[in-house]
Tab-separated table of C-alpha atoms and ligand atoms in Angstrom:
chain	number	residue	atom	x	y	z
A	487	MET	CA	55.667	109.523	91.299
A	488	SER	CA	57.576	106.278	91.100
A	489	VAL	CA	54.984	103.935	92.524
A	490	PRO	CA	51.778	104.066	90.450
A	491	PRO	CA	48.298	102.876	91.472
A	492	VAL	CA	47.614	99.250	90.573
A	493	ASP	CA	44.320	97.780	89.332
A	494	GLU	CA	43.913	95.066	91.954
A	495	ALA	CA	40.571	93.811	90.596
A	496	ARG	CA	41.869	93.434	87.027
A	497	LEU	CA	44.895	91.498	88.217
A	498	SER	CA	42.865	89.236	90.514
A	499	SER	CA	40.402	88.380	87.815
A	500	GLU	CA	43.248	87.514	85.427
A	501	ILE	CA	44.890	85.256	88.026
A	502	GLU	CA	41.562	83.481	88.511
A	503	GLU	CA	41.047	83.147	84.760
A	504	LEU	CA	44.494	81.663	84.189
A	505	ALA	CA	43.977	79.252	87.121
A	506	ARG	CA	41.141	77.686	85.149
A	507	ILE	CA	43.443	76.781	82.274
A	508	SER	CA	44.598	73.649	84.033
A	509	ASP	CA	44.603	69.871	83.745
A	510	THR	CA	43.219	69.536	87.281
A	511	PRO	CA	40.056	71.123	88.728
A	512	TYR	CA	40.197	74.541	90.436
A	513	PRO	CA	41.858	75.524	92.736
A	514	SER	CA	44.387	72.848	91.790
A	515	VAL	CA	46.583	73.861	88.872
A	516	THR	CA	48.573	71.502	86.633
A	517	ARG	CA	50.236	73.036	83.579
A	518	VAL	CA	53.105	71.077	82.138
A	519	LEU	CA	55.424	72.311	79.418
A	520	PHE	CA	54.010	72.231	75.873
A	521	THR	CA	50.893	70.256	76.782
A	522	GLU	CA	47.713	71.385	75.074
A	523	THR	CA	46.817	73.176	78.336
A	524	ASP	CA	50.161	74.970	78.511
A	525	LEU	CA	49.771	76.080	74.896
A	526	ARG	CA	46.291	77.448	75.638
A	527	ALA	CA	47.663	79.349	78.641
A	528	ARG	CA	50.482	80.755	76.532
A	529	ALA	CA	48.025	81.940	73.865
A	530	TRP	CA	45.810	83.516	76.524
A	531	LEU	CA	48.807	85.306	78.037
A	532	THR	CA	50.100	86.496	74.678
A	533	ALA	CA	46.704	88.059	73.935
A	534	ARG	CA	46.860	89.940	77.263
A	535	MET	CA	50.354	91.171	76.511
A	536	GLU	CA	49.311	92.388	73.076
A	537	ALA	CA	46.212	94.059	74.515
A	538	ALA	CA	48.592	96.118	76.676
A	539	GLY	CA	50.335	97.319	73.519
A	540	LEU	CA	53.451	95.217	74.111
A	541	VAL	CA	55.475	93.780	71.253
A	542	VAL	CA	55.598	90.016	71.754
A	543	ARG	CA	58.138	87.498	70.507
A	544	GLN	CA	58.879	83.885	71.358
A	545	ASP	CA	62.342	82.307	71.248
A	546	ALA	CA	63.360	78.807	70.197
A	547	VAL	CA	62.844	77.276	73.637
A	548	GLY	CA	59.438	78.920	74.046
A	549	ASN	CA	60.378	81.823	76.329
A	550	ILE	CA	57.916	84.664	75.623
A	551	PHE	CA	59.133	88.288	75.693
A	552	ALA	CA	56.746	91.253	75.730
A	553	ARG	CA	58.408	94.613	75.219
A	554	TRP	CA	57.253	98.076	76.155
A	555	GLU	CA	59.510	100.321	74.146
A	556	GLY	CA	61.333	103.036	76.068
A	557	THR	CA	62.100	106.503	74.767
A	558	ASP	CA	65.673	105.347	74.041
A	559	PRO	CA	65.395	101.862	72.512
A	560	SER	CA	69.169	101.709	72.086
A	561	LEU	CA	69.607	101.282	75.866
A	562	PRO	CA	69.593	97.761	77.368
A	563	ALA	CA	66.084	97.019	78.646
A	564	VAL	CA	65.033	96.305	82.208
A	565	ALA	CA	63.297	92.932	82.533
A	566	THR	CA	60.792	91.322	84.862
A	567	GLY	CA	58.854	88.065	84.734
A	568	SER	CA	58.525	84.524	85.994
A	569	HIS	CA	56.773	81.321	84.880
A	570	ILE	CA	53.219	80.055	84.357
A	571	ASP	CA	53.950	76.335	84.246
A	572	ALA	CA	52.809	74.491	87.350
A	573	ILE	CA	53.794	71.129	88.846
A	574	PRO	CA	51.042	68.502	89.153
A	575	ASP	CA	48.330	69.531	91.634
A	576	ALA	CA	49.897	72.890	92.438
A	577	GLY	CA	48.454	76.279	93.311
A	578	ARG	CA	47.543	79.298	91.216
A	579	PHE	CA	50.093	81.876	92.423
A	580	ASP	CA	53.568	80.318	92.107
A	581	GLY	CA	55.151	82.024	89.089
A	582	VAL	CA	51.844	83.479	87.904
A	583	VAL	CA	52.112	86.410	90.318
A	584	GLY	CA	55.418	87.374	88.692
A	585	VAL	CA	54.065	87.136	85.145
A	586	LEU	CA	50.600	88.668	85.517
A	587	GLY	CA	51.932	90.964	88.258
A	588	GLY	CA	54.694	92.048	85.876
A	589	LEU	CA	52.080	92.765	83.225
A	590	GLU	CA	50.015	94.737	85.733
A	591	ALA	CA	53.117	96.709	86.790
A	592	ILE	CA	53.724	97.719	83.164
A	593	ARG	CA	50.070	98.660	82.643
A	594	ALA	CA	50.123	100.683	85.883
A	595	LEU	CA	53.170	102.630	84.697
A	596	GLN	CA	51.590	103.157	81.281
A	597	GLU	CA	48.330	104.375	82.798
A	598	ALA	CA	50.206	106.734	85.115
A	599	GLY	CA	51.742	108.370	82.040
A	600	VAL	CA	55.290	107.174	82.710
A	601	ARG	CA	57.662	107.184	79.711
A	602	PRO	CA	60.813	105.325	80.776
A	603	ALA	CA	64.036	105.812	78.844
A	604	ARG	CA	64.831	102.105	78.885
A	605	SER	CA	62.428	99.585	77.439
A	606	ILE	CA	60.775	97.284	79.951
A	607	GLU	CA	60.409	93.619	78.987
A	608	LEU	CA	58.145	91.060	80.587
A	609	ILE	CA	59.480	87.507	80.238
A	610	MET	CA	57.459	84.331	80.626
A	611	PHE	CA	60.160	81.687	81.094
A	612	THR	CA	59.709	78.216	79.674
A	613	ALA	CA	59.491	75.335	82.169
A	614	GLU	CA	60.764	76.801	85.397
A	615	GLU	CA	59.342	73.618	86.874
A	616	PRO	CA	61.208	70.382	86.160
A	617	THR	CA	58.060	68.288	85.610
A	618	ARG	CA	58.378	67.276	81.975
A	619	PHE	CA	62.119	66.943	81.413
A	620	ALA	CA	63.389	66.660	85.019
A	621	PHE	CA	65.268	69.902	84.418
A	622	GLY	CA	64.089	73.073	86.169
A	623	CYS	CA	64.560	76.604	84.803
A	624	LEU	CA	64.943	75.283	81.273
A	625	GLY	CA	64.167	78.608	79.596
A	626	SER	CA	66.340	80.789	81.817
A	627	ARG	CA	69.232	78.297	81.669
A	628	VAL	CA	69.148	78.571	77.887
A	629	LEU	CA	69.045	82.390	78.050
A	630	ALA	CA	72.042	82.398	80.387
A	631	GLY	CA	73.931	79.982	78.124
A	632	VAL	CA	74.690	77.587	80.959
A	633	VAL	CA	73.361	74.431	79.309
A	634	THR	CA	75.284	72.534	76.655
A	635	PRO	CA	73.699	71.220	73.436
A	636	GLU	CA	74.659	67.692	74.619
A	637	ARG	CA	72.716	68.133	77.864
A	638	LEU	CA	69.683	69.419	75.965
A	639	ALA	CA	69.909	66.518	73.524
A	640	ARG	CA	69.795	64.040	76.423
A	641	LEU	CA	66.523	65.424	77.826
A	642	ARG	CA	63.654	62.918	77.630
A	643	ASP	CA	60.129	63.149	78.966
A	644	ALA	CA	58.229	60.226	80.503
A	645	ASP	CA	57.185	59.074	77.018
A	646	GLY	CA	60.757	59.181	75.741
A	647	LEU	CA	60.202	62.334	73.650
A	648	THR	CA	63.161	64.676	73.207
A	649	LEU	CA	62.983	68.424	73.718
A	650	ASP	CA	63.177	68.905	69.949
A	651	GLU	CA	60.253	66.525	69.439
A	652	ALA	CA	58.238	68.312	72.125
A	653	ARG	CA	59.086	71.691	70.572
A	654	ALA	CA	58.096	70.503	67.116
A	655	ALA	CA	54.772	69.161	68.415
A	656	ALA	CA	54.142	72.554	70.065
A	657	GLY	CA	55.031	74.458	66.895
A	658	VAL	CA	58.118	76.050	68.479
A	659	GLY	CA	60.953	76.175	65.960
A	660	GLY	CA	64.456	77.605	65.651
A	661	ASP	CA	67.910	76.968	67.071
A	662	VAL	CA	67.787	76.662	70.865
A	663	GLN	CA	71.414	77.693	71.360
A	664	GLY	CA	70.628	80.848	69.375
A	665	ALA	CA	68.239	81.910	72.150
A	666	ARG	CA	71.213	82.589	74.414
A	667	LEU	CA	71.548	86.192	75.612
A	668	ALA	CA	74.761	88.108	76.163
A	669	PRO	CA	75.743	89.772	79.428
A	670	GLY	CA	74.649	93.373	79.009
A	671	ASP	CA	71.542	92.581	76.955
A	672	TYR	CA	69.507	93.542	80.014
A	673	ALA	CA	70.324	96.359	82.430
A	674	ALA	CA	68.575	94.561	85.302
A	675	PHE	CA	66.034	91.842	86.105
A	676	VAL	CA	63.516	91.921	88.969
A	677	GLU	CA	61.261	88.922	89.692
A	678	LEU	CA	58.119	89.158	91.811
A	679	HIS	CA	57.109	85.894	93.527
A	680	ILE	CA	55.173	84.539	96.472
A	681	GLU	CA	57.553	83.732	99.328
A	682	GLN	CA	56.681	80.001	99.463
A	683	GLY	CA	57.748	80.159	103.098
A	684	PRO	CA	56.241	81.485	106.354
A	685	LEU	CA	58.593	84.313	107.325
A	686	LEU	CA	56.825	87.389	105.934
A	687	GLU	CA	53.461	86.325	107.317
A	688	ALA	CA	55.030	85.590	110.710
A	689	ALA	CA	56.708	89.005	110.737
A	690	ALA	CA	53.503	90.684	109.477
A	691	LEU	CA	55.502	92.355	106.717
A	692	PRO	CA	54.163	92.903	103.186
A	693	ILE	CA	57.451	92.786	101.257
A	694	GLY	CA	60.573	90.625	101.216
A	695	VAL	CA	63.688	91.649	99.329
A	696	VAL	CA	65.665	88.618	98.258
A	697	THR	CA	69.402	88.941	98.723
A	698	ALA	CA	70.372	85.362	97.777
A	699	ILE	CA	68.851	82.167	96.423
A	700	ALA	CA	69.818	78.764	97.820
A	701	ALA	CA	71.825	76.389	95.658
A	702	PRO	CA	69.658	73.589	94.192
A	703	ALA	CA	70.740	70.169	92.954
A	704	THR	CA	68.904	67.141	91.609
A	705	LEU	CA	70.320	63.624	91.810
A	706	ARG	CA	68.829	60.641	89.971
A	707	VAL	CA	69.560	57.195	91.359
A	708	GLU	CA	68.590	54.054	89.426
A	709	LEU	CA	68.546	50.622	91.040
A	710	SER	CA	67.841	47.330	89.317
A	711	GLY	CA	67.434	43.648	89.977
A	712	PRO	CA	66.120	40.504	88.313
A	713	GLY	CA	62.564	40.944	89.636
A	714	GLY	CA	60.438	37.846	89.661
A	715	HIS	CA	57.267	36.365	91.085
A	716	ALA	CA	56.257	37.774	94.474
A	717	GLY	CA	55.111	34.359	95.620
A	718	ALA	CA	57.704	32.110	94.083
A	719	VAL	CA	61.045	33.852	94.710
A	720	LEU	CA	62.091	33.087	98.280
A	721	MET	CA	63.515	35.855	100.432
A	722	HIS	CA	67.070	34.517	100.447
A	723	ASP	CA	67.095	34.554	96.625
A	724	ARG	CA	66.007	38.176	96.231
A	725	HIS	CA	67.900	41.247	95.010
A	726	ASP	CA	65.112	43.753	95.465
A	727	PRO	CA	66.017	47.280	94.268
A	728	LEU	CA	63.074	48.791	96.132
A	729	VAL	CA	64.494	47.575	99.437
A	730	ALA	CA	67.751	49.319	98.481
A	731	ALA	CA	65.685	52.401	97.580
A	732	ALA	CA	64.230	52.422	101.099
A	733	ASP	CA	67.795	52.756	102.428
A	734	VAL	CA	68.428	55.613	99.991
A	735	ILE	CA	65.324	57.474	101.157
A	736	ARG	CA	66.481	57.118	104.762
A	737	ALA	CA	69.956	58.288	103.780
A	738	VAL	CA	68.600	61.470	102.150
A	739	ASP	CA	66.687	62.347	105.291
A	740	ARG	CA	69.620	61.497	107.552
A	741	ALA	CA	72.209	63.376	105.509
A	742	ALA	CA	70.105	66.531	105.246
A	743	ARG	CA	69.207	66.518	108.952
A	744	GLY	CA	72.781	65.791	109.925
A	745	SER	CA	74.483	68.369	107.705
A	746	GLY	CA	75.089	70.702	110.616
A	747	GLY	CA	73.156	73.501	108.914
A	748	GLU	CA	69.582	74.663	109.327
A	749	ASP	CA	69.282	75.454	105.613
A	750	THR	CA	70.003	71.977	104.215
A	751	VAL	CA	66.938	70.209	102.793
A	752	GLY	CA	66.707	66.857	101.023
A	753	THR	CA	63.611	65.366	99.385
A	754	VAL	CA	62.821	62.252	97.392
A	755	GLY	CA	59.969	63.732	95.372
A	756	LEU	CA	59.740	61.128	92.668
A	757	LEU	CA	59.930	57.374	92.998
A	758	THR	CA	59.087	55.196	90.030
A	759	LEU	CA	59.185	51.444	89.866
A	760	GLU	CA	58.698	48.838	87.209
A	761	PRO	CA	56.861	46.701	86.566
A	762	ALA	CA	54.694	48.111	89.421
A	763	ALA	CA	52.495	45.107	90.055
A	764	VAL	CA	51.546	43.939	93.540
A	765	ASN	CA	52.584	40.365	92.784
A	766	SER	CA	55.936	41.205	91.191
A	767	ILE	CA	59.299	42.037	92.730
A	768	PRO	CA	60.372	45.376	91.187
A	769	ARG	CA	63.036	45.136	88.503
A	770	HIS	CA	63.832	48.809	88.205
A	771	VAL	CA	63.516	51.703	90.642
A	772	ARG	CA	64.301	55.344	89.986
A	773	LEU	CA	64.551	58.047	92.632
A	774	ASP	CA	64.765	61.736	91.760
A	775	ILE	CA	66.251	63.504	94.759
A	776	ASP	CA	66.196	67.250	95.404
A	777	ILE	CA	68.941	68.619	97.684
A	778	ARG	CA	69.441	72.326	98.452
A	779	ASP	CA	71.329	74.583	100.763
A	780	THR	CA	72.336	78.200	101.058
A	781	ASP	CA	75.884	76.832	101.561
A	782	GLU	CA	76.983	75.205	98.316
A	783	ALA	CA	79.884	73.219	99.811
A	784	ARG	CA	77.645	71.768	102.500
A	785	ARG	CA	75.027	70.928	99.838
A	786	ASP	CA	77.704	69.088	97.887
A	787	ARG	CA	78.817	67.133	100.959
A	788	VAL	CA	75.225	65.946	101.448
A	789	LEU	CA	74.998	65.060	97.757
A	790	ASP	CA	78.192	62.979	98.030
A	791	GLU	CA	76.936	61.283	101.189
A	792	VAL	CA	73.679	60.288	99.468
A	793	ARG	CA	75.548	58.958	96.434
A	794	ALA	CA	77.774	56.841	98.647
A	795	ALA	CA	74.782	55.579	100.619
A	796	ALA	CA	73.029	54.594	97.389
A	797	ARG	CA	76.078	52.626	96.232
A	798	ALA	CA	76.249	50.851	99.584
A	799	ALA	CA	72.497	50.153	99.591
A	800	ALA	CA	72.671	48.617	96.122
A	801	GLU	CA	75.667	46.502	97.124
A	802	SER	CA	74.015	45.146	100.233
A	803	GLN	CA	71.015	44.021	98.143
A	804	GLY	CA	73.118	42.745	95.255
A	805	ALA	CA	71.222	45.228	93.094
A	806	GLY	CA	72.476	47.145	90.050
A	807	HIS	CA	73.153	50.840	90.558
A	808	SER	CA	73.832	54.013	88.620
A	809	ASP	CA	73.425	57.685	89.358
A	810	GLU	CA	73.383	60.983	87.517
A	811	ILE	CA	73.490	64.546	88.763
A	812	LEU	CA	70.712	66.169	86.708
A	813	ASN	CA	71.656	69.639	87.881
A	814	ARG	CA	74.044	71.069	90.422
A	815	ASP	CA	73.678	74.832	90.502
A	816	GLY	CA	75.395	77.414	92.633
A	817	PRO	CA	73.538	79.931	94.780
A	818	SER	CA	72.818	83.329	93.296
A	819	LEU	CA	73.372	86.709	94.870
A	820	SER	CA	71.251	89.785	94.280
A	821	ASP	CA	72.838	93.021	93.114
A	822	PRO	CA	73.112	95.916	95.614
A	823	ALA	CA	71.764	98.509	93.145
A	824	VAL	CA	68.727	96.385	92.257
A	825	ILE	CA	68.132	95.638	95.947
A	826	ALA	CA	68.285	99.392	96.577
A	827	ALA	CA	65.738	100.081	93.811
A	828	VAL	CA	63.334	97.568	95.402
A	829	GLU	CA	63.872	98.945	98.897
A	830	GLU	CA	63.371	102.538	97.762
A	831	ALA	CA	60.173	101.555	95.952
A	832	SER	CA	58.916	99.763	99.095
A	833	ALA	CA	59.661	102.792	101.233
A	834	GLU	CA	57.940	105.112	98.775
A	835	ALA	CA	54.887	102.849	98.721
A	836	GLY	CA	54.832	102.923	102.524
A	837	LEU	CA	55.355	99.156	102.636
A	838	PRO	CA	57.889	97.903	105.177
A	839	ALA	CA	60.298	95.331	103.769
A	840	MET	CA	62.766	92.849	105.109
A	841	ARG	CA	65.752	91.238	103.447
A	842	MET	CA	65.642	87.478	103.107
A	843	VAL	CA	67.039	84.402	101.417
A	844	SER	CA	64.967	82.386	98.944
A	845	ARG	CA	64.995	78.686	99.665
A	846	ALA	CA	63.026	77.941	96.517
A	847	TYR	CA	64.784	78.408	93.198
A	848	HIS	CA	63.644	80.781	90.505
A	849	ASP	CA	64.552	81.861	86.979
A	850	CYS	CA	66.342	84.702	88.728
A	851	VAL	CA	69.137	82.199	89.567
A	852	PHE	CA	70.074	82.108	85.893
A	853	MET	CA	69.223	85.699	84.978
A	854	ALA	CA	71.764	86.646	87.673
A	855	ARG	CA	74.453	85.124	85.441
A	856	ILE	CA	73.834	87.740	82.743
A	857	CYS	CA	72.581	90.850	84.521
A	858	PRO	CA	72.116	92.430	87.953
A	859	THR	CA	69.025	90.992	89.671
A	860	ALA	CA	66.872	91.002	92.785
A	861	MET	CA	63.519	89.539	93.780
A	862	VAL	CA	60.418	90.937	95.467
A	863	PHE	CA	58.618	88.472	97.750
A	864	ILE	CA	55.076	88.783	99.064
A	865	PRO	CA	53.581	86.737	101.911
A	866	CYS	CA	51.563	83.597	101.224
A	867	HIS	CA	49.243	81.928	103.700
A	868	GLU	CA	51.203	79.785	106.178
A	869	GLY	CA	54.026	79.604	103.659
A	870	ILE	CA	52.089	76.944	101.735
A	871	SER	CA	53.172	76.382	98.143
A	872	HIS	CA	53.179	73.630	95.512
A	873	ARG	CA	49.712	72.772	96.847
A	874	PRO	CA	46.228	73.732	95.627
A	875	ASP	CA	45.618	75.739	98.820
A	876	GLU	CA	48.540	78.092	98.094
A	877	TYR	CA	47.129	81.586	98.737
A	878	SER	CA	48.012	85.263	98.787
A	879	THR	CA	45.311	87.913	99.104
A	880	PRO	CA	44.587	90.306	96.210
A	881	GLY	CA	45.856	93.124	98.446
A	882	GLN	CA	49.146	91.356	99.176
A	883	ILE	CA	49.661	90.715	95.474
A	884	ALA	CA	48.832	94.321	94.593
A	885	ASP	CA	51.382	95.522	97.168
A	886	GLY	CA	54.036	93.405	95.473
A	887	VAL	CA	53.077	94.808	92.087
A	888	ARG	CA	53.317	98.380	93.363
A	889	VAL	CA	56.822	97.725	94.625
A	890	LEU	CA	57.749	95.964	91.378
A	891	ALA	CA	56.384	98.864	89.325
A	892	GLY	CA	58.292	101.346	91.444
A	893	ALA	CA	61.521	99.373	91.109
A	894	LEU	CA	61.104	99.008	87.327
A	895	HIS	CA	60.407	102.716	87.063
A	896	ARG	CA	63.600	103.538	88.949
A	897	LEU	CA	65.738	101.093	87.014
A	898	ALA	CA	64.342	102.144	83.615
A	899	ALA	CA	64.157	105.909	84.202
B	1025	GLV	C1	60.733	75.819	92.194
B	1025	GLV	O1	59.573	75.569	91.955
B	1025	GLV	C2	61.432	75.133	93.224
B	1025	GLV	O2	61.283	73.893	93.310
B	1025	GLV	O3	62.114	75.800	94.028
B	1026	MN	MN1	57.277	76.117	91.821
B	1027	MN	MN1	57.986	79.641	91.020
């Protein structure tokens, strides 16, 4: 027995319970790093982990680790997990399925009487979503040691608070750099997640095995001008940064569509302007631009094209301009042995699987820097994600958990 029975009803009711710890009404979920709501969700989760007999610790960036001790604690553990933070007005499954599903996988193995040699650790990663500090995968970046102290010190939220100030307010102490893990600390990492795309549903397949994750990047462009009265400043006297921003938005769309590759995507997801009054010409405009591709070089060409277009747009308006690459990450590749463990578990569970690429990013991108990884995807309705109507059925989620449990069992045996 490698694939144990899973308590679908218990898991579903926990997902529904966690969905209600949110700053927006059900089924919308909003849980932003270290808000009062996020802290309540973390406490709720910790209690569940402890109820399963797991030993829980939190590191200096707020990652939560729950350990089920193996029969040989000296061996590197096998890890699973994901995130429970949620972007504004999101759904209840993104990330949560990997955390509560990971917990259910451990409980299923425990209840089936399994005693793995390696310990199994469930990780809830801090701030996979970039909402608060415009920096996704904060917790897993820190674990992988890929973020410098200078970069962390520059993080600011919308109120100008630093990460250290936000940590202090949340009661999370300690040296963030000390949270870094070493290669070899974990034997393997497997993340369960909803697909966030339509392919599994279209193929009527219950399981996706992720072989690679597309390379994400975030570019911030800031444009400025003198502003002024919307009635009094005549058109020939204007240097309107929002008009330049319109050209930038067009350029993102054009560059991504024209990259020559089906996998290039570009999005302006955040546009802020000041002073934001109907009778005032904007003085300052900020665009946060998300650009991704499975082909890193092509992604970088699009990034360069957008930067050049932003410079030209600012020039043609006589507007001020600056830009900053907030993150530019490479793609990540899954490990053949971890892929094999997932595929064997799928076969044993009688669940057909297909290999696929993840176009969304995940903490797995950074865990792959320190240990062998793979991901298990399950279908979600019409591929919808980052929306309140994101949905996977309890049965689809339970299938993913069975495969995860089987893979963990194999990797930890
Ligand atoms: C993660 O949420 C992503 O934006 O891919
Ligand atoms: Mn997400
Ligand atoms: Mn996610």
